[in-house]
């Protein structure tokens, strides 16, 4: 597994699932063109770009480049890296027909090709030798932590999660896994626990993960 410091933005769920088999880190979706009308998620991308940097990895077809262009216009260029997949004709197994341009997307790439694309884009690998002054890889929150704070897997967890996301300025429709990725992308474990403790105190609850 590649431990990548930057958050990686892909187009959809299948792209994210494919990359998750290769990368340990924060992987987010644009939801295709949905990002064009989703200022909350775009703001999350901005915060992640500022906090840890962002890598854009979209398909090589016209739609992928349109999404990449829109993200590039909305994000500071010095905080963004671009990973490009090669033009390979073909069709993903789950699809009955090839795409309009007949090219494989991110989900159709091999792990070796995706790793090459990320390395070529300048992805910061946490396990690679780094200067002593570099920030160490954080110890992340886990799904168990969210459960202990009542944010996942329990009665009222969805409502509590939405309240927390609103308080932190995060997209309201984030799932528990999405919240976990956002917290780990934006904060160290210590900072995130402090925020969760503060939210619990305000609501009258008390947890100690």
JSON list of C-alpha atoms in Angstrom, two decimals:
[
{"chain": "A", "resi": 1, "resn": "UNK", "atom": "CA", "xyz": [0.00, 0.00, 0.00]},
{"chain": "A", "resi": 2, "resn": "UNK", "atom": "CA", "xyz": [1.14, 3.52, -0.79]},
{"chain": "A", "resi": 3, "resn": "UNK", "atom": "CA", "xyz": [0.74, 5.92, 2.11]},
{"chain": "A", "resi": 4, "resn": "UNK", "atom": "CA", "xyz": [0.04, 9.22, 0.36]},
{"chain": "A", "resi": 5, "resn": "UNK", "atom": "CA", "xyz": [0.04, 12.50, 2.29]},
{"chain": "A", "resi": 6, "resn": "UNK", "atom": "CA", "xyz": [-2.05, 14.48, -0.18]},
{"chain": "A", "resi": 7, "resn": "UNK", "atom": "CA", "xyz": [-5.80, 13.98, -0.44]},
{"chain": "A", "resi": 8, "resn": "UNK", "atom": "CA", "xyz": [-6.71, 12.42, -3.80]},
{"chain": "A", "resi": 9, "resn": "UNK", "atom": "CA", "xyz": [-9.82, 13.50, -5.71]},
{"chain": "A", "resi": 10, "resn": "UNK", "atom": "CA", "xyz": [-11.46, 11.09, -8.17]},
{"chain": "A", "resi": 11, "resn": "UNK", "atom": "CA", "xyz": [-14.76, 11.20, -10.03]},
{"chain": "A", "resi": 12, "resn": "UNK", "atom": "CA", "xyz": [-16.87, 8.38, -8.58]},
{"chain": "A", "resi": 13, "resn": "UNK", "atom": "CA", "xyz": [-17.33, 5.44, -6.23]},
{"chain": "A", "resi": 14, "resn": "UNK", "atom": "CA", "xyz": [-15.76, 2.83, -8.49]},
{"chain": "A", "resi": 15, "resn": "UNK", "atom": "CA", "xyz": [-12.67, 5.00, -8.99]},
{"chain": "A", "resi": 16, "resn": "UNK", "atom": "CA", "xyz": [-12.40, 5.44, -5.24]},
{"chain": "A", "resi": 17, "resn": "UNK", "atom": "CA", "xyz": [-12.79, 1.70, -4.62]},
{"chain": "A", "resi": 18, "resn": "UNK", "atom": "CA", "xyz": [-10.06, 0.89, -7.15]},
{"chain": "A", "resi": 19, "resn": "UNK", "atom": "CA", "xyz": [-7.65, 3.42, -5.65]},
{"chain": "A", "resi": 20, "resn": "UNK", "atom": "CA", "xyz": [-8.41, 2.27, -2.10]},
{"chain": "A", "resi": 21, "resn": "UNK", "atom": "CA", "xyz": [-6.82, -1.06, -2.97]},
{"chain": "A", "resi": 22, "resn": "UNK", "atom": "CA", "xyz": [-3.56, 0.74, -3.65]},
{"chain": "A", "resi": 23, "resn": "UNK", "atom": "CA", "xyz": [-3.51, 3.86, -1.48]},
{"chain": "A", "resi": 24, "resn": "UNK", "atom": "CA", "xyz": [-3.75, 4.38, 2.25]},
{"chain": "A", "resi": 25, "resn": "UNK", "atom": "CA", "xyz": [-4.93, 7.92, 2.67]},
{"chain": "A", "resi": 26, "resn": "UNK", "atom": "CA", "xyz": [-7.77, 10.35, 1.99]},
{"chain": "A", "resi": 27, "resn": "UNK", "atom": "CA", "xyz": [-9.69, 9.66, -1.25]},
{"chain": "A", "resi": 28, "resn": "UNK", "atom": "CA", "xyz": [-12.67, 11.84, -2.13]},
{"chain": "A", "resi": 29, "resn": "UNK", "atom": "CA", "xyz": [-15.22, 11.88, -4.95]},
{"chain": "A", "resi": 30, "resn": "UNK", "atom": "CA", "xyz": [-16.52, 14.74, -7.06]},
{"chain": "A", "resi": 31, "resn": "UNK", "atom": "CA", "xyz": [-19.70, 12.81, -7.81]},
{"chain": "A", "resi": 32, "resn": "UNK", "atom": "CA", "xyz": [-19.05, 13.48, -11.49]},
{"chain": "A", "resi": 33, "resn": "UNK", "atom": "CA", "xyz": [-20.43, 16.86, -12.54]},
{"chain": "A", "resi": 34, "resn": "UNK", "atom": "CA", "xyz": [-22.24, 17.19, -9.20]},
{"chain": "A", "resi": 35, "resn": "UNK", "atom": "CA", "xyz": [-19.22, 19.09, -7.87]},
{"chain": "A", "resi": 36, "resn": "UNK", "atom": "CA", "xyz": [-20.19, 22.00, -10.14]},
{"chain": "A", "resi": 37, "resn": "UNK", "atom": "CA", "xyz": [-23.24, 22.67, -7.93]},
{"chain": "A", "resi": 38, "resn": "UNK", "atom": "CA", "xyz": [-21.83, 21.57, -4.59]},
{"chain": "A", "resi": 39, "resn": "UNK", "atom": "CA", "xyz": [-20.09, 24.51, -2.87]},
{"chain": "A", "resi": 40, "resn": "UNK", "atom": "CA", "xyz": [-19.85, 22.60, 0.44]},
{"chain": "A", "resi": 41, "resn": "UNK", "atom": "CA", "xyz": [-17.75, 19.81, -1.06]},
{"chain": "A", "resi": 42, "resn": "UNK", "atom": "CA", "xyz": [-15.66, 22.32, -3.02]},
{"chain": "A", "resi": 43, "resn": "UNK", "atom": "CA", "xyz": [-14.94, 24.12, 0.24]},
{"chain": "A", "resi": 44, "resn": "UNK", "atom": "CA", "xyz": [-13.86, 20.81, 1.79]},
{"chain": "A", "resi": 45, "resn": "UNK", "atom": "CA", "xyz": [-11.48, 20.33, -1.15]},
{"chain": "A", "resi": 46, "resn": "UNK", "atom": "CA", "xyz": [-10.06, 23.82, -0.51]},
{"chain": "A", "resi": 47, "resn": "UNK", "atom": "CA", "xyz": [-9.50, 23.06, 3.15]},
{"chain": "A", "resi": 48, "resn": "UNK", "atom": "CA", "xyz": [-7.79, 19.77, 2.38]},
{"chain": "A", "resi": 49, "resn": "UNK", "atom": "CA", "xyz": [-5.65, 21.42, -0.31]},
{"chain": "A", "resi": 50, "resn": "UNK", "atom": "CA", "xyz": [-4.51, 24.01, 2.23]},
{"chain": "A", "resi": 51, "resn": "UNK", "atom": "CA", "xyz": [-3.95, 21.45, 4.99]},
{"chain": "A", "resi": 52, "resn": "UNK", "atom": "CA", "xyz": [-2.17, 18.65, 3.14]},
{"chain": "A", "resi": 53, "resn": "UNK", "atom": "CA", "xyz": [-2.28, 19.29, -0.60]},
{"chain": "A", "resi": 54, "resn": "UNK", "atom": "CA", "xyz": [-4.53, 17.75, -3.24]},
{"chain": "A", "resi": 55, "resn": "UNK", "atom": "CA", "xyz": [-3.97, 15.39, -6.17]},
{"chain": "A", "resi": 56, "resn": "UNK", "atom": "CA", "xyz": [-6.55, 15.44, -8.97]},
{"chain": "A", "resi": 57, "resn": "UNK", "atom": "CA", "xyz": [-6.95, 12.06, -10.67]},
{"chain": "A", "resi": 58, "resn": "UNK", "atom": "CA", "xyz": [-9.79, 12.07, -13.20]},
{"chain": "A", "resi": 59, "resn": "UNK", "atom": "CA", "xyz": [-10.52, 10.02, -16.33]},
{"chain": "A", "resi": 60, "resn": "UNK", "atom": "CA", "xyz": [-8.72, 10.90, -19.56]},
{"chain": "A", "resi": 61, "resn": "UNK", "atom": "CA", "xyz": [-11.92, 11.62, -21.51]},
{"chain": "A", "resi": 62, "resn": "UNK", "atom": "CA", "xyz": [-13.55, 14.98, -22.14]},
{"chain": "A", "resi": 63, "resn": "UNK", "atom": "CA", "xyz": [-15.72, 14.79, -19.02]},
{"chain": "A", "resi": 64, "resn": "UNK", "atom": "CA", "xyz": [-12.70, 14.02, -16.85]},
{"chain": "A", "resi": 65, "resn": "UNK", "atom": "CA", "xyz": [-10.79, 16.99, -18.20]},
{"chain": "A", "resi": 66, "resn": "UNK", "atom": "CA", "xyz": [-13.79, 19.28, -17.74]},
{"chain": "A", "resi": 67, "resn": "UNK", "atom": "CA", "xyz": [-14.00, 18.28, -14.08]},
{"chain": "A", "resi": 68, "resn": "UNK", "atom": "CA", "xyz": [-10.22, 18.70, -13.69]},
{"chain": "A", "resi": 69, "resn": "UNK", "atom": "CA", "xyz": [-10.40, 22.15, -15.27]},
{"chain": "A", "resi": 70, "resn": "UNK", "atom": "CA", "xyz": [-13.20, 23.26, -12.94]},
{"chain": "A", "resi": 71, "resn": "UNK", "atom": "CA", "xyz": [-11.28, 22.08, -9.87]},
{"chain": "A", "resi": 72, "resn": "UNK", "atom": "CA", "xyz": [-8.14, 23.83, -11.12]},
{"chain": "A", "resi": 73, "resn": "UNK", "atom": "CA", "xyz": [-10.05, 27.09, -11.45]},
{"chain": "A", "resi": 74, "resn": "UNK", "atom": "CA", "xyz": [-11.37, 26.87, -7.89]},
{"chain": "A", "resi": 75, "resn": "UNK", "atom": "CA", "xyz": [-8.24, 25.72, -6.05]},
{"chain": "A", "resi": 76, "resn": "UNK", "atom": "CA", "xyz": [-4.86, 27.45, -5.49]},
{"chain": "A", "resi": 77, "resn": "UNK", "atom": "CA", "xyz": [-2.48, 26.00, -8.12]},
{"chain": "A", "resi": 78, "resn": "UNK", "atom": "CA", "xyz": [0.43, 25.76, -5.68]},
{"chain": "A", "resi": 79, "resn": "UNK", "atom": "CA", "xyz": [-1.61, 23.39, -3.50]},
{"chain": "A", "resi": 80, "resn": "UNK", "atom": "CA", "xyz": [-2.70, 21.05, -6.31]},
{"chain": "A", "resi": 81, "resn": "UNK", "atom": "CA", "xyz": [-0.90, 18.27, -8.18]},
{"chain": "A", "resi": 82, "resn": "UNK", "atom": "CA", "xyz": [-2.22, 16.61, -11.33]},
{"chain": "A", "resi": 83, "resn": "UNK", "atom": "CA", "xyz": [-2.08, 12.86, -11.97]},
{"chain": "A", "resi": 84, "resn": "UNK", "atom": "CA", "xyz": [-2.97, 11.74, -15.50]},
{"chain": "A", "resi": 85, "resn": "UNK", "atom": "CA", "xyz": [-3.91, 8.23, -16.60]},
{"chain": "A", "resi": 86, "resn": "UNK", "atom": "CA", "xyz": [-2.90, 7.14, -20.11]},
{"chain": "A", "resi": 87, "resn": "UNK", "atom": "CA", "xyz": [-5.32, 6.84, -23.03]},
{"chain": "A", "resi": 88, "resn": "UNK", "atom": "CA", "xyz": [-6.07, 3.12, -23.18]},
{"chain": "A", "resi": 89, "resn": "UNK", "atom": "CA", "xyz": [-8.96, 1.88, -25.34]},
{"chain": "A", "resi": 90, "resn": "UNK", "atom": "CA", "xyz": [-11.30, -0.55, -23.66]},
{"chain": "A", "resi": 91, "resn": "UNK", "atom": "CA", "xyz": [-14.32, -1.11, -21.40]},
{"chain": "A", "resi": 92, "resn": "UNK", "atom": "CA", "xyz": [-14.58, -1.71, -17.66]},
{"chain": "A", "resi": 93, "resn": "UNK", "atom": "CA", "xyz": [-15.99, -5.13, -16.74]},
{"chain": "A", "resi": 94, "resn": "UNK", "atom": "CA", "xyz": [-19.00, -3.76, -14.91]},
{"chain": "A", "resi": 95, "resn": "UNK", "atom": "CA", "xyz": [-20.16, -1.77, -17.96]},
{"chain": "A", "resi": 96, "resn": "UNK", "atom": "CA", "xyz": [-22.21, -3.23, -20.78]},
{"chain": "A", "resi": 97, "resn": "UNK", "atom": "CA", "xyz": [-20.77, -0.73, -23.27]},
{"chain": "A", "resi": 98, "resn": "UNK", "atom": "CA", "xyz": [-17.57, 1.29, -23.49]},
{"chain": "A", "resi": 99, "resn": "UNK", "atom": "CA", "xyz": [-17.62, 5.00, -22.69]},
{"chain": "A", "resi": 100, "resn": "UNK", "atom": "CA", "xyz": [-18.47, 7.52, -25.40]},
{"chain": "A", "resi": 101, "resn": "UNK", "atom": "CA", "xyz": [-14.79, 7.97, -26.24]},
{"chain": "A", "resi": 102, "resn": "UNK", "atom": "CA", "xyz": [-13.98, 4.27, -25.82]},
{"chain": "A", "resi": 103, "resn": "UNK", "atom": "CA", "xyz": [-11.29, 4.84, -23.18]},
{"chain": "A", "resi": 104, "resn": "UNK", "atom": "CA", "xyz": [-10.70, 3.11, -19.86]},
{"chain": "A", "resi": 105, "resn": "UNK", "atom": "CA", "xyz": [-11.23, 5.30, -16.83]},
{"chain": "A", "resi": 106, "resn": "UNK", "atom": "CA", "xyz": [-9.41, 5.33, -13.49]},
{"chain": "A", "resi": 107, "resn": "UNK", "atom": "CA", "xyz": [-11.29, 2.19, -12.38]},
{"chain": "A", "resi": 108, "resn": "UNK", "atom": "CA", "xyz": [-10.00, 0.33, -15.44]},
{"chain": "A", "resi": 109, "resn": "UNK", "atom": "CA", "xyz": [-6.33, 1.02, -14.76]},
{"chain": "A", "resi": 110, "resn": "UNK", "atom": "CA", "xyz": [-4.03, -1.55, -13.18]},
{"chain": "A", "resi": 111, "resn": "UNK", "atom": "CA", "xyz": [-2.52, -0.85, -9.76]},
{"chain": "A", "resi": 112, "resn": "UNK", "atom": "CA", "xyz": [0.89, -0.53, -11.40]},
{"chain": "A", "resi": 113, "resn": "UNK", "atom": "CA", "xyz": [-0.33, 2.15, -13.81]},
{"chain": "A", "resi": 114, "resn": "UNK", "atom": "CA", "xyz": [-2.05, 4.10, -11.03]},
{"chain": "A", "resi": 115, "resn": "UNK", "atom": "CA", "xyz": [1.06, 3.96, -8.85]},
{"chain": "A", "resi": 116, "resn": "UNK", "atom": "CA", "xyz": [3.15, 5.25, -11.74]},
{"chain": "A", "resi": 117, "resn": "UNK", "atom": "CA", "xyz": [0.68, 8.10, -12.32]},
{"chain": "A", "resi": 118, "resn": "UNK", "atom": "CA", "xyz": [0.76, 9.15, -8.67]},
{"chain": "A", "resi": 119, "resn": "UNK", "atom": "CA", "xyz": [4.53, 8.99, -8.44]},
{"chain": "A", "resi": 120, "resn": "UNK", "atom": "CA", "xyz": [4.91, 10.96, -11.66]},
{"chain": "A", "resi": 121, "resn": "UNK", "atom": "CA", "xyz": [2.51, 13.61, -10.28]},
{"chain": "A", "resi": 122, "resn": "UNK", "atom": "CA", "xyz": [4.83, 14.08, -7.29]},
{"chain": "A", "resi": 123, "resn": "UNK", "atom": "CA", "xyz": [2.70, 12.39, -4.63]},
{"chain": "A", "resi": 124, "resn": "UNK", "atom": "CA", "xyz": [4.33, 12.62, -1.21]},
{"chain": "A", "resi": 125, "resn": "UNK", "atom": "CA", "xyz": [4.79, 9.08, 0.06]},
{"chain": "A", "resi": 126, "resn": "UNK", "atom": "CA", "xyz": [4.85, 8.99, 3.85]},
{"chain": "A", "resi": 127, "resn": "UNK", "atom": "CA", "xyz": [7.05, 5.87, 3.95]},
{"chain": "A", "resi": 128, "resn": "UNK", "atom": "CA", "xyz": [9.66, 7.38, 1.64]},
{"chain": "A", "resi": 129, "resn": "UNK", "atom": "CA", "xyz": [12.81, 9.02, 3.10]},
{"chain": "A", "resi": 130, "resn": "UNK", "atom": "CA", "xyz": [11.98, 12.60, 4.02]},
{"chain": "A", "resi": 131, "resn": "UNK", "atom": "CA", "xyz": [13.78, 15.57, 5.61]},
{"chain": "A", "resi": 132, "resn": "UNK", "atom": "CA", "xyz": [13.71, 15.52, 9.40]},
{"chain": "A", "resi": 133, "resn": "UNK", "atom": "CA", "xyz": [11.59, 18.67, 9.41]},
{"chain": "A", "resi": 134, "resn": "UNK", "atom": "CA", "xyz": [8.76, 16.99, 7.48]},
{"chain": "A", "resi": 135, "resn": "UNK", "atom": "CA", "xyz": [5.53, 16.39, 9.36]},
{"chain": "A", "resi": 136, "resn": "UNK", "atom": "CA", "xyz": [5.29, 12.78, 10.54]},
{"chain": "A", "resi": 137, "resn": "UNK", "atom": "CA", "xyz": [2.41, 10.64, 9.38]},
{"chain": "A", "resi": 138, "resn": "UNK", "atom": "CA", "xyz": [-0.51, 11.16, 11.76]},
{"chain": "A", "resi": 139, "resn": "UNK", "atom": "CA", "xyz": [-2.09, 8.48, 13.91]},
{"chain": "A", "resi": 140, "resn": "UNK", "atom": "CA", "xyz": [-5.64, 8.57, 12.47]},
{"chain": "A", "resi": 141, "resn": "UNK", "atom": "CA", "xyz": [-9.06, 8.33, 14.02]},
{"chain": "A", "resi": 142, "resn": "UNK", "atom": "CA", "xyz": [-10.83, 5.04, 13.41]},
{"chain": "A", "resi": 143, "resn": "UNK", "atom": "CA", "xyz": [-14.43, 3.94, 12.89]},
{"chain": "A", "resi": 144, "resn": "UNK", "atom": "CA", "xyz": [-14.37, 2.69, 16.48]},
{"chain": "A", "resi": 145, "resn": "UNK", "atom": "CA", "xyz": [-13.71, 6.24, 17.66]},
{"chain": "A", "resi": 146, "resn": "UNK", "atom": "CA", "xyz": [-16.77, 7.50, 15.79]},
{"chain": "A", "resi": 147, "resn": "UNK", "atom": "CA", "xyz": [-18.84, 4.73, 17.37]},
{"chain": "A", "resi": 148, "resn": "UNK", "atom": "CA", "xyz": [-17.68, 5.67, 20.85]},
{"chain": "A", "resi": 149, "resn": "UNK", "atom": "CA", "xyz": [-18.66, 9.28, 20.21]},
{"chain": "A", "resi": 150, "resn": "UNK", "atom": "CA", "xyz": [-22.10, 8.18, 19.00]},
{"chain": "A", "resi": 151, "resn": "UNK", "atom": "CA", "xyz": [-21.42, 9.27, 15.43]},
{"chain": "A", "resi": 152, "resn": "UNK", "atom": "CA", "xyz": [-21.74, 5.86, 13.81]},
{"chain": "A", "resi": 153, "resn": "UNK", "atom": "CA", "xyz": [-23.66, 2.62, 14.27]},
{"chain": "A", "resi": 154, "resn": "UNK", "atom": "CA", "xyz": [-26.03, 3.73, 17.01]},
{"chain": "A", "resi": 155, "resn": "UNK", "atom": "CA", "xyz": [-29.46, 5.31, 17.46]},
{"chain": "A", "resi": 156, "resn": "UNK", "atom": "CA", "xyz": [-29.41, 8.97, 16.50]},
{"chain": "A", "resi": 157, "resn": "UNK", "atom": "CA", "xyz": [-25.89, 8.74, 15.10]},
{"chain": "A", "resi": 158, "resn": "UNK", "atom": "CA", "xyz": [-26.84, 10.17, 11.71]},
{"chain": "A", "resi": 159, "resn": "UNK", "atom": "CA", "xyz": [-28.49, 13.25, 13.24]},
{"chain": "A", "resi": 160, "resn": "UNK", "atom": "CA", "xyz": [-25.55, 13.75, 15.58]},
{"chain": "A", "resi": 161, "resn": "UNK", "atom": "CA", "xyz": [-23.12, 13.37, 12.68]},
{"chain": "A", "resi": 162, "resn": "UNK", "atom": "CA", "xyz": [-24.97, 15.96, 10.61]},
{"chain": "A", "resi": 163, "resn": "UNK", "atom": "CA", "xyz": [-24.97, 18.39, 13.53]},
{"chain": "A", "resi": 164, "resn": "UNK", "atom": "CA", "xyz": [-21.21, 17.97, 13.94]},
{"chain": "A", "resi": 165, "resn": "UNK", "atom": "CA", "xyz": [-20.61, 18.36, 10.21]},
{"chain": "A", "resi": 166, "resn": "UNK", "atom": "CA", "xyz": [-22.61, 21.58, 10.20]},
{"chain": "A", "resi": 167, "resn": "UNK", "atom": "CA", "xyz": [-20.65, 22.83, 13.20]},
{"chain": "A", "resi": 168, "resn": "UNK", "atom": "CA", "xyz": [-17.33, 22.09, 11.48]},
{"chain": "A", "resi": 169, "resn": "UNK", "atom": "CA", "xyz": [-18.42, 23.48, 8.10]},
{"chain": "A", "resi": 170, "resn": "UNK", "atom": "CA", "xyz": [-18.32, 20.06, 6.41]},
{"chain": "A", "resi": 171, "resn": "UNK", "atom": "CA", "xyz": [-20.77, 18.80, 3.75]},
{"chain": "A", "resi": 172, "resn": "UNK", "atom": "CA", "xyz": [-23.99, 17.68, 5.42]},
{"chain": "A", "resi": 173, "resn": "UNK", "atom": "CA", "xyz": [-24.37, 14.54, 3.31]},
{"chain": "A", "resi": 174, "resn": "UNK", "atom": "CA", "xyz": [-21.05, 12.97, 4.33]},
{"chain": "A", "resi": 175, "resn": "UNK", "atom": "CA", "xyz": [-21.40, 9.34, 5.41]},
{"chain": "A", "resi": 176, "resn": "UNK", "atom": "CA", "xyz": [-19.67, 8.07, 8.54]},
{"chain": "A", "resi": 177, "resn": "UNK", "atom": "CA", "xyz": [-16.75, 6.94, 6.38]},
{"chain": "A", "resi": 178, "resn": "UNK", "atom": "CA", "xyz": [-16.71, 10.31, 4.64]},
{"chain": "A", "resi": 179, "resn": "UNK", "atom": "CA", "xyz": [-16.64, 12.13, 7.98]},
{"chain": "A", "resi": 180, "resn": "UNK", "atom": "CA", "xyz": [-13.79, 9.92, 9.13]},
{"chain": "A", "resi": 181, "resn": "UNK", "atom": "CA", "xyz": [-11.78, 10.76, 6.01]},
{"chain": "A", "resi": 182, "resn": "UNK", "atom": "CA", "xyz": [-12.49, 14.47, 6.35]},
{"chain": "A", "resi": 183, "resn": "UNK", "atom": "CA", "xyz": [-11.44, 14.55, 10.01]},
{"chain": "A", "resi": 184, "resn": "UNK", "atom": "CA", "xyz": [-8.27, 12.59, 9.30]},
{"chain": "A", "resi": 185, "resn": "UNK", "atom": "CA", "xyz": [-7.51, 14.80, 6.32]},
{"chain": "A", "resi": 186, "resn": "UNK", "atom": "CA", "xyz": [-8.01, 18.11, 8.09]},
{"chain": "A", "resi": 187, "resn": "UNK", "atom": "CA", "xyz": [-6.80, 17.42, 11.64]},
{"chain": "A", "resi": 188, "resn": "UNK", "atom": "CA", "xyz": [-4.31, 15.41, 13.62]},
{"chain": "A", "resi": 189, "resn": "UNK", "atom": "CA", "xyz": [-5.82, 12.78, 15.90]},
{"chain": "A", "resi": 190, "resn": "UNK", "atom": "CA", "xyz": [-5.27, 15.03, 18.91]},
{"chain": "A", "resi": 191, "resn": "UNK", "atom": "CA", "xyz": [-7.00, 17.99, 17.24]},
{"chain": "A", "resi": 192, "resn": "UNK", "atom": "CA", "xyz": [-9.92, 15.83, 16.09]},
{"chain": "A", "resi": 193, "resn": "UNK", "atom": "CA", "xyz": [-10.41, 14.30, 19.54]},
{"chain": "A", "resi": 194, "resn": "UNK", "atom": "CA", "xyz": [-10.41, 17.79, 21.06]},
{"chain": "A", "resi": 195, "resn": "UNK", "atom": "CA", "xyz": [-13.12, 18.87, 18.61]},
{"chain": "A", "resi": 196, "resn": "UNK", "atom": "CA", "xyz": [-15.19, 15.77, 19.33]},
{"chain": "A", "resi": 197, "resn": "UNK", "atom": "CA", "xyz": [-14.81, 16.24, 23.08]},
{"chain": "A", "resi": 198, "resn": "UNK", "atom": "CA", "xyz": [-15.89, 19.85, 22.72]},
{"chain": "A", "resi": 199, "resn": "UNK", "atom": "CA", "xyz": [-18.95, 18.85, 20.69]},
{"chain": "A", "resi": 200, "resn": "UNK", "atom": "CA", "xyz": [-19.82, 16.21, 23.31]},
{"chain": "A", "resi": 201, "resn": "UNK", "atom": "CA", "xyz": [-19.52, 18.72, 26.14]},
{"chain": "A", "resi": 202, "resn": "UNK", "atom": "CA", "xyz": [-21.82, 21.10, 24.32]},
{"chain": "A", "resi": 203, "resn": "UNK", "atom": "CA", "xyz": [-24.41, 18.34, 23.90]},
{"chain": "A", "resi": 204, "resn": "UNK", "atom": "CA", "xyz": [-24.04, 17.04, 27.44]},
{"chain": "A", "resi": 205, "resn": "UNK", "atom": "CA", "xyz": [-22.47, 13.72, 26.43]},
{"chain": "A", "resi": 206, "resn": "UNK", "atom": "CA", "xyz": [-19.11, 12.37, 27.56]},
{"chain": "A", "resi": 207, "resn": "UNK", "atom": "CA", "xyz": [-16.83, 9.91, 25.82]},
{"chain": "A", "resi": 208, "resn": "UNK", "atom": "CA", "xyz": [-13.19, 8.90, 26.13]},
{"chain": "A", "resi": 209, "resn": "UNK", "atom": "CA", "xyz": [-11.92, 6.92, 23.11]}
]
